[in-house]
Coordinates of C-alpha atoms and ligand atoms in Angstrom, one line a residue:
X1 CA -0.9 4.0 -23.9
X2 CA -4.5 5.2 -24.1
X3 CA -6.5 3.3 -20.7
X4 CA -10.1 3.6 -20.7
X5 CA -11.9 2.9 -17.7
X6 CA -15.4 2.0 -17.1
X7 CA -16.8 2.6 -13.9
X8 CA -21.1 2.3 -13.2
X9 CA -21.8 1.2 -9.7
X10 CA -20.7 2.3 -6.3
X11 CA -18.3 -0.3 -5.4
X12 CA -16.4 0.8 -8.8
X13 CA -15.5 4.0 -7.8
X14 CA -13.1 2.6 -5.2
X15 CA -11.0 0.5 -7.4
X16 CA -10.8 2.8 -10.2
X17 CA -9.4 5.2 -7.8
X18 CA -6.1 3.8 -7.0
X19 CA -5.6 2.8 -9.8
X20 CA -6.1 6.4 -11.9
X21 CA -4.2 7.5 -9.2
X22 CA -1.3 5.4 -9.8
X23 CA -0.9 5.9 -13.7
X24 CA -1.3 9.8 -13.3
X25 CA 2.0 9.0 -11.6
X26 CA 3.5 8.1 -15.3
X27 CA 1.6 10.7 -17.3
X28 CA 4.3 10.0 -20.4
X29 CA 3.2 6.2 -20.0
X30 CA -1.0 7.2 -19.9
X31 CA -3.5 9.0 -21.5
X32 CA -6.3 7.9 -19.4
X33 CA -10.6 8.7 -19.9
X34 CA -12.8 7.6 -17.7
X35 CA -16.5 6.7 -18.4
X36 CA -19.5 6.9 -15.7
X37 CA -22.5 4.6 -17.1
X38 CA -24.7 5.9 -14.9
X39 CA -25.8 3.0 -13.4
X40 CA -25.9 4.7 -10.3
X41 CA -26.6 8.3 -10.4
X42 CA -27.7 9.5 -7.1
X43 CA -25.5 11.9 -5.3
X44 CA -24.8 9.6 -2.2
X45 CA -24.4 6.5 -4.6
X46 CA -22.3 8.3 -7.4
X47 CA -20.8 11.9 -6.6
X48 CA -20.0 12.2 -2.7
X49 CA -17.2 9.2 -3.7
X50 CA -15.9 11.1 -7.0
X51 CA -15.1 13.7 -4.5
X52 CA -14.2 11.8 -1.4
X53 CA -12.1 9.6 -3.4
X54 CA -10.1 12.0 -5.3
X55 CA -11.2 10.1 -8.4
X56 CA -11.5 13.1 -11.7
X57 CA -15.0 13.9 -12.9
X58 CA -15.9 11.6 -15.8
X59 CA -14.8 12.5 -19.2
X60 CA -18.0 10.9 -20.1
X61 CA -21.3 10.1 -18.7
X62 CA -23.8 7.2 -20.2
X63 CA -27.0 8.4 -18.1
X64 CA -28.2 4.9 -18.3
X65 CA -30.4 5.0 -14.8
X66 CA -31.9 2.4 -13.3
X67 CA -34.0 -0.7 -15.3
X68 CA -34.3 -4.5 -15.8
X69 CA -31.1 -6.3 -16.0
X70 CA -31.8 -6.6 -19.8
X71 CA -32.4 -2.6 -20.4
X72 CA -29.6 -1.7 -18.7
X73 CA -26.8 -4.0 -19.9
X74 CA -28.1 -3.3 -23.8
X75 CA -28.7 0.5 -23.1
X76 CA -25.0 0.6 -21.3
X77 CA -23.9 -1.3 -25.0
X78 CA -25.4 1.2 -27.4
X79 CA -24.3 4.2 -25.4
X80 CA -20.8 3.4 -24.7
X81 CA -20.2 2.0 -28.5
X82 CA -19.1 4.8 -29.9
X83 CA -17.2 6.4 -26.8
X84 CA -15.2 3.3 -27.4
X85 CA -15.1 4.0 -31.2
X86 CA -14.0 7.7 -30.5
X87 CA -11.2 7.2 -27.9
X88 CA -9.6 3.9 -29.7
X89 CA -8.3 2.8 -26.5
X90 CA -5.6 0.4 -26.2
X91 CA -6.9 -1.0 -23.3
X92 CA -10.6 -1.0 -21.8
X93 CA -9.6 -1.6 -18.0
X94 CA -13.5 -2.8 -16.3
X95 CA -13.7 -3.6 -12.6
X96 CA -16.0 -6.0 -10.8
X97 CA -18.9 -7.7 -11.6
X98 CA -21.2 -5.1 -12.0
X99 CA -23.8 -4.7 -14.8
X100 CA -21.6 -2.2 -16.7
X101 CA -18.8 -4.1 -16.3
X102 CA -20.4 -6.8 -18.5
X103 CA -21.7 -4.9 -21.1
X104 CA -18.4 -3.2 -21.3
X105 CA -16.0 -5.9 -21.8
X106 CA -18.8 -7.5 -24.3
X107 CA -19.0 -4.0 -26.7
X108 CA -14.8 -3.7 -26.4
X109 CA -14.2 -7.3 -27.0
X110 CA -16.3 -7.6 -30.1
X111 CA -14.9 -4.1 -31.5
X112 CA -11.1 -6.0 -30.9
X113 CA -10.4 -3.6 -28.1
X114 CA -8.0 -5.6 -24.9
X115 CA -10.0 -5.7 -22.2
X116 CA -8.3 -6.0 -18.5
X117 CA -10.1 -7.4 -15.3
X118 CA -9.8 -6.1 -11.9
X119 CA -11.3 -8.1 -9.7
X120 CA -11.5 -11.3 -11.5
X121 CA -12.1 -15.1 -10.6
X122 CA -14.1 -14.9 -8.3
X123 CA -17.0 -17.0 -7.8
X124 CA -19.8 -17.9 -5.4
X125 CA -21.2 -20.9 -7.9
X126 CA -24.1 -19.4 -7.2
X127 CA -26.1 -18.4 -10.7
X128 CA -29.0 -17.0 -8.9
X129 CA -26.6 -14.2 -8.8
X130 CA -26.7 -11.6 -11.6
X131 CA -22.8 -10.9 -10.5
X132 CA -22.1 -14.6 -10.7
X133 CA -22.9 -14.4 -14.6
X134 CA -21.7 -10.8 -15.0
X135 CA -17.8 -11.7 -13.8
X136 CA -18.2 -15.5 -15.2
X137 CA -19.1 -13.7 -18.7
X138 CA -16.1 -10.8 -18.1
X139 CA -13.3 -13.2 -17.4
X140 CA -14.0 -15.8 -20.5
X141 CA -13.6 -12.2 -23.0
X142 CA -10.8 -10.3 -20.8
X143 CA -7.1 -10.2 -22.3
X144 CA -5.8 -9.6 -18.5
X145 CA -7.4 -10.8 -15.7
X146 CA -6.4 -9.5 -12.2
X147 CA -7.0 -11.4 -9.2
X148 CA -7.2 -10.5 -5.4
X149 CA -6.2 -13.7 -4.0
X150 CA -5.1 -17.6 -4.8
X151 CA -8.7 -19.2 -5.6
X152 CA -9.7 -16.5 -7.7
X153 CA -6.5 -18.1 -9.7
X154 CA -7.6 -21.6 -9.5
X155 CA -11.5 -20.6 -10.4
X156 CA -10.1 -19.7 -13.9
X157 CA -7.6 -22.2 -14.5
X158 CA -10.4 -24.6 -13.9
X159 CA -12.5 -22.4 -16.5
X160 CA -9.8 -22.9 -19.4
X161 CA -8.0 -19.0 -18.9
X162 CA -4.7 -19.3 -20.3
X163 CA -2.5 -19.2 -17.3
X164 CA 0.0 -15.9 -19.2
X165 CA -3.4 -13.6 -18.8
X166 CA -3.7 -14.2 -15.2
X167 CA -1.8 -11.8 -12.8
X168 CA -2.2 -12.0 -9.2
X169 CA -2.0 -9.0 -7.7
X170 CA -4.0 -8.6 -4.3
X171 CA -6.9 -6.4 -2.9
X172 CA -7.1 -3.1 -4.8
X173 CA -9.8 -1.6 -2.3
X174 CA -7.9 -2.1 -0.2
X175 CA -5.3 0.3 -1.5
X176 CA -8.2 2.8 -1.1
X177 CA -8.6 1.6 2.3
X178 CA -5.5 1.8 3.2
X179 CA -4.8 5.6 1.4
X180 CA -7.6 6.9 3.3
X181 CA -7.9 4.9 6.8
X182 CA -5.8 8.3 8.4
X183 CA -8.3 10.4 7.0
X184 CA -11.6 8.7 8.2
X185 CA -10.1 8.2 11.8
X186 CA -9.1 12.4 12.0
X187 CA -12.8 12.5 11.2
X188 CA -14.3 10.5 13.7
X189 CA -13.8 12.4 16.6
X190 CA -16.7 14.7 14.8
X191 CA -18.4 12.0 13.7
X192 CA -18.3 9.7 16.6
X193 CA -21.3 12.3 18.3
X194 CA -23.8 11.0 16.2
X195 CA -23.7 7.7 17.0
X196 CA -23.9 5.7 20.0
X197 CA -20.5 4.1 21.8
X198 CA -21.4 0.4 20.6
X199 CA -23.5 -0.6 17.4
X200 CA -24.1 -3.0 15.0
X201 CA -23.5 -1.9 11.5
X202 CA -26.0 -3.3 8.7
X203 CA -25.9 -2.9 5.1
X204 CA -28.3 -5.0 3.0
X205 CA -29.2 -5.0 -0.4
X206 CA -28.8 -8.0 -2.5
X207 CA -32.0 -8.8 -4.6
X208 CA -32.3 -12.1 -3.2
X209 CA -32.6 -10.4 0.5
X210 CA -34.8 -7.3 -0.6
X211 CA -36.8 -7.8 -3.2
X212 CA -38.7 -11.1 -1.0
X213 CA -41.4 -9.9 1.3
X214 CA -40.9 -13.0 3.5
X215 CA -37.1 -13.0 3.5
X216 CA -37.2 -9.0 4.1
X217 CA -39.2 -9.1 7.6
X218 CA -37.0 -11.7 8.7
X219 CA -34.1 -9.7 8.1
X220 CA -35.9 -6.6 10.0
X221 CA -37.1 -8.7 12.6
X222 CA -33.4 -9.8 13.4
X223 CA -32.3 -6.3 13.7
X224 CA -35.7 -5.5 15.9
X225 CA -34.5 -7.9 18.4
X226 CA -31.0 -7.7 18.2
X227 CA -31.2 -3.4 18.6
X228 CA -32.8 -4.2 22.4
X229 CA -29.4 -5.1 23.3
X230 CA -27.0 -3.2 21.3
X231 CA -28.1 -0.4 19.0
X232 CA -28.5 -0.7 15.0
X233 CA -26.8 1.5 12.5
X234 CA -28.5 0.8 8.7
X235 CA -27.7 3.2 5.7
X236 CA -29.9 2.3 3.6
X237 CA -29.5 1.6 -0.2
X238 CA -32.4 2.7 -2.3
X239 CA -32.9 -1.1 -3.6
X240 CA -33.7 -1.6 0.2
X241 CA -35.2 1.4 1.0
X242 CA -37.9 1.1 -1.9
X243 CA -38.5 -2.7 -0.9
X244 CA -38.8 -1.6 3.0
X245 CA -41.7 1.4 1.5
X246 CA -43.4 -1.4 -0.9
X247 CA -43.7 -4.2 1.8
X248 CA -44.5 -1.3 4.2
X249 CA -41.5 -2.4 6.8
X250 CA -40.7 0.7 9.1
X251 CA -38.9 0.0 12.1
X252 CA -40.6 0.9 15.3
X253 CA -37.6 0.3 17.8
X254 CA -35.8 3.7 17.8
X255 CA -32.1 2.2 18.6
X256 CA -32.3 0.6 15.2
X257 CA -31.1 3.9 13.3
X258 CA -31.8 4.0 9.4
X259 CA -29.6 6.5 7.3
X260 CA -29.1 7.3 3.9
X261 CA -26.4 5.7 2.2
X262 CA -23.2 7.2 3.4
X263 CA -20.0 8.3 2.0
X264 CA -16.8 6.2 1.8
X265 CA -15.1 8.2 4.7
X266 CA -18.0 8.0 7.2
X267 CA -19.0 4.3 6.4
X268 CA -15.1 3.5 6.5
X269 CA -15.3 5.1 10.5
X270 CA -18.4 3.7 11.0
X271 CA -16.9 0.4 10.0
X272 CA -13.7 0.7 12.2
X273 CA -15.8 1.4 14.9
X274 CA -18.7 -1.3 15.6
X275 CA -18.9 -4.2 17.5
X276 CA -19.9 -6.4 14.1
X277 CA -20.9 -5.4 10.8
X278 CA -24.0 -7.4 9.5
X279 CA -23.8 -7.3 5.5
X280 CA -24.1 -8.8 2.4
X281 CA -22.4 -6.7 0.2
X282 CA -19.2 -8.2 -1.1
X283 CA -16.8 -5.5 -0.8
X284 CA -18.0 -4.6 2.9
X285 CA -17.0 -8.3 4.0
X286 CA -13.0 -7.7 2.6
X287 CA -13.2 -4.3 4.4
X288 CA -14.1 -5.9 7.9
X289 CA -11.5 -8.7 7.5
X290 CA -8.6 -6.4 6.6
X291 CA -10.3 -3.8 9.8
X292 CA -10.2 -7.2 11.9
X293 CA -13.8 -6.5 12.5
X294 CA -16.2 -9.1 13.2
X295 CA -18.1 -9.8 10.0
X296 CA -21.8 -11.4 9.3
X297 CA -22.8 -11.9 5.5
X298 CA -26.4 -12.9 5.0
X299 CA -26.2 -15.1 2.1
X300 CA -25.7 -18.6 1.6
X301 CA -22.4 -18.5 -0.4
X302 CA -19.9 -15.6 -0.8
X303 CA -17.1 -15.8 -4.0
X304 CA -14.5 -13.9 -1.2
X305 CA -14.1 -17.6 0.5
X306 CA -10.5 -15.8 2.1
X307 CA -12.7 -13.9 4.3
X308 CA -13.7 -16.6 5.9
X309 CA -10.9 -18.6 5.6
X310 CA -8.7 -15.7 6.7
X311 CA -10.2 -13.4 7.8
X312 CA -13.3 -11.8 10.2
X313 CA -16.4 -13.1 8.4
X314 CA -18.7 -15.8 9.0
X315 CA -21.9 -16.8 6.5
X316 CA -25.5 -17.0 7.9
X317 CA -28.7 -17.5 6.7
X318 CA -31.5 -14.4 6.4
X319 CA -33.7 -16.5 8.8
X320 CA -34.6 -14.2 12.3
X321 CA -33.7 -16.6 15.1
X322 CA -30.3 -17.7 13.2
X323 CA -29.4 -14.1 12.6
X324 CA -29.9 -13.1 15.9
X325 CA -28.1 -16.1 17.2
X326 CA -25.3 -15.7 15.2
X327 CA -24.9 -11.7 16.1
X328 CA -25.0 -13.2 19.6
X329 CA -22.6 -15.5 19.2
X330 CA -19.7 -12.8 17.4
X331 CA -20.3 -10.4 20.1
X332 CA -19.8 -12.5 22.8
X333 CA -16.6 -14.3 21.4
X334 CA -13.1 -13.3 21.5
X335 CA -12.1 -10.5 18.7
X336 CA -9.9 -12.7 16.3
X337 CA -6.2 -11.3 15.9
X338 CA -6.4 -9.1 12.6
X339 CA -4.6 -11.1 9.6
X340 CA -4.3 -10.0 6.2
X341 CA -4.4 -12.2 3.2
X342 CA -1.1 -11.5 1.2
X343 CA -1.1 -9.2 -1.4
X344 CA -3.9 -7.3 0.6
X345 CA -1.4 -4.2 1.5
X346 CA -2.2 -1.2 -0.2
X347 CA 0.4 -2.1 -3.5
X348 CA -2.0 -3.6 -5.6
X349 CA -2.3 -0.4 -7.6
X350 CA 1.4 -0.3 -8.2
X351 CA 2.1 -4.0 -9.3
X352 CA -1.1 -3.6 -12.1
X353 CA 0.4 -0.5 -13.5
X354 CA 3.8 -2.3 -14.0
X355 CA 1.8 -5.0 -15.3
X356 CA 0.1 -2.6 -18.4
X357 CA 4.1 -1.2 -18.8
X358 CA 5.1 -4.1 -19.8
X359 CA 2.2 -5.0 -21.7
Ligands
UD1_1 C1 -25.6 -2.9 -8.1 C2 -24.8 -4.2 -8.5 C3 -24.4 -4.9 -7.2 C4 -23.6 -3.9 -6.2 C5 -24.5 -2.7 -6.0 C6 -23.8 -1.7 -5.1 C7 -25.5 -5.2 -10.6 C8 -26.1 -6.4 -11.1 N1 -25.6 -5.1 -9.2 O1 -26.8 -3.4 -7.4 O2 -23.5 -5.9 -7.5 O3 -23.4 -4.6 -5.0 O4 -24.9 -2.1 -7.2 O5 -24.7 -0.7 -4.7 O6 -24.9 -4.5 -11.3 N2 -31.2 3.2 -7.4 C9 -31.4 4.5 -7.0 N3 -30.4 5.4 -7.2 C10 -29.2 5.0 -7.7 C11 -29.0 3.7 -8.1 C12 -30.0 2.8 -7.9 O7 -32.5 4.9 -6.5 O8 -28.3 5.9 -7.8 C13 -32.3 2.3 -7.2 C14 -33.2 2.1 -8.4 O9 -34.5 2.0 -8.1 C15 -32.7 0.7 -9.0 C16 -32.3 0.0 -7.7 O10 -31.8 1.0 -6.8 O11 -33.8 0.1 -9.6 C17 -31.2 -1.0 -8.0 O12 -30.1 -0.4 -8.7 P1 -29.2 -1.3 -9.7 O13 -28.0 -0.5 -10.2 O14 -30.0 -1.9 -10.8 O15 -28.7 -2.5 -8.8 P2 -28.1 -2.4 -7.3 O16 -29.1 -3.2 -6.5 O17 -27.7 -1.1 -6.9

């Protein structure tokens, strides 16, 4: 069986992993190529994880960069066309809700390739979004649709998927997670030097939190405050860090630390580590729930509603007085006991590769 699979963004690279990794286990079964986009091409956002991750260097590489929504879904579509043409695949396997995952599925759906999901169903019914659209879009034209957890099954029941495509399978970042957790705790003990004994870890970069003046300085103004009490560890994405140069935001207050973006090893220690992880990345807030870490997402909805549910995380608004209340509030209170939602055990990998054998 010939797999392609498309990865683009950061938070690909992690689910593609296990997953190559567990069909290079059957290599009579799969012929697999993988295809970067290029979506995101700097070193700390692309490359350090190829590496880190163990995932093999793209057989091919779109270059698409950085550009409106529109530019870079069409030039990810003309560039990947005939890749798709050439390798004949017998399944396009895409992952998340990225803007390469859309224009993906869309190119291998109209060419009559089968396109599978990982990651599918989920929704924050939010269209403001670009990922809401992006995953809504890639589950309506995907042959197999993966999910992580129970209402990511009932999302697309209620959207019309035939119930035979869906497979729920669990977390596969968390496979990841759970392949490399030894590795980033033998590194901490170096790491651990750099940084102080308690912190807050922040990661920030939606567009509706960054690319708003107003909503921006709140955000920084939060961490301001909240770093006189407990210090502030930010890697920053360059969304952010472009916003934070444009709106000319530096932070004066020397225990609020800002990094470049780290790899997944450090950020995984890093995460393991702090007192509460202030995010709003989506990935970040499964992370701290299956870590048992306390977990702030700043955003008014989140499509991973088992985090809060079951897990670590709690939603607040990008407003200064309610973040800093709210980061208040989690470090004060009791650690809850660490629960896993089912499925999220490192065996996701496994139970989609016996899903494409008997495909
Ligand atoms: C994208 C995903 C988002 C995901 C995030 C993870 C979409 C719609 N959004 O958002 O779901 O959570 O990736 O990081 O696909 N840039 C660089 N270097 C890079 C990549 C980007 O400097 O390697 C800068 C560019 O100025 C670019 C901006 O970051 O304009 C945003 O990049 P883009 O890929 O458009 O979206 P993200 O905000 O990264």
């Amino acid at each position: 069986m010939r797999v392609l699979h498309i990865v683009g963004a950061r938070p690909n690279f992690m689910k593609a992993a296990s997953i190559m990794r567990e069909m290079f286990r059957f290599p009579r079964d799969f012929h697999q190529l993988l295809v970067h986009t290029g979506q995101h091409y700097a070193p700390q956002m692309s490359q350090v994880f190829f590496h880190e991750l163990d995932l093999p260097q793209p057989d091919v590489n779109l270059n698409v960069g950085s550009g409106t929504h529109a530019w870079q879904t069409a030039q990810v579509m003309m560039r990947f066309e005939p890749v798709l043409n050439d390798y004949q695949p017998d399944w396009v396997v895409v992952y998340g809700d990225v803007n390469s995952t859309l224009a993906c599925s869309l190119v291998s759906t109209k060419l009559g390739y089968q396109v599978a999901h990982v990651e599918a169903g989920l929704r924050s019914f939010d269209r403001s979004m670009p990922e809401e659209i992006n995953r809504i879009i890639t589950d309506q034209l995907s042959d197999i649709l993966f999910t992580p957890s129970g209402d990511a099954d009932k999302n697309l029941k209620r959207e019309g998927i035939d119930d035979s495509k869906i497979h729920l399978v669990g977390n596969v970042m968390i496979d990841t997670l759970v392949h490399l957790l030894p590795k980033s705790q033998s590194n901490w003990y170096q790491l651990a030097n750099n940084f102080p004994r308690e912190y807050i870890l922040v990661t920030i970069h939606r567009p509706a939190n960054v690319d708003d003046a107003a909503t921006l300085v709140e955000i920084m103004s939060a961490l301001e405050t909240i770093c006189d009490q407990i210090p502030v560890v930010f890697p920053v994405h360059p969304r952010t860090r472009e916003r934070l140069n444009e709106f000319n935001l530096q932070p004066k207050n020397s225990r609020l630390q800002m990094l470049e973006p780290l790899g997944y090893l450090d950020f995984l220690s890093l995460q393991e580590h702090a007192s509460l992880v202030l995010t709003d990345s989506g990935g970040i807030q499964e992370e701290t729930t299956y870590l048992g870490v306390p977990c702030l997402t700043a955003r008014p909805n989140t499509e991973r509603p088992i985090t809060i549910t079951m897990g670590t995380n709690h939603l607040v608004e990008s407003e200064s007085s309610a973040l800093v209340q709210a980061m208040q509030a989690k470090l004060s209170g009791s650690r809850t006991k660490k629960k896993s939602p089912p499925l999220w055990d490192g065996h996701t990998a496994g139970r989609i590769v016996k899903v494409f054998r008997q495909a």
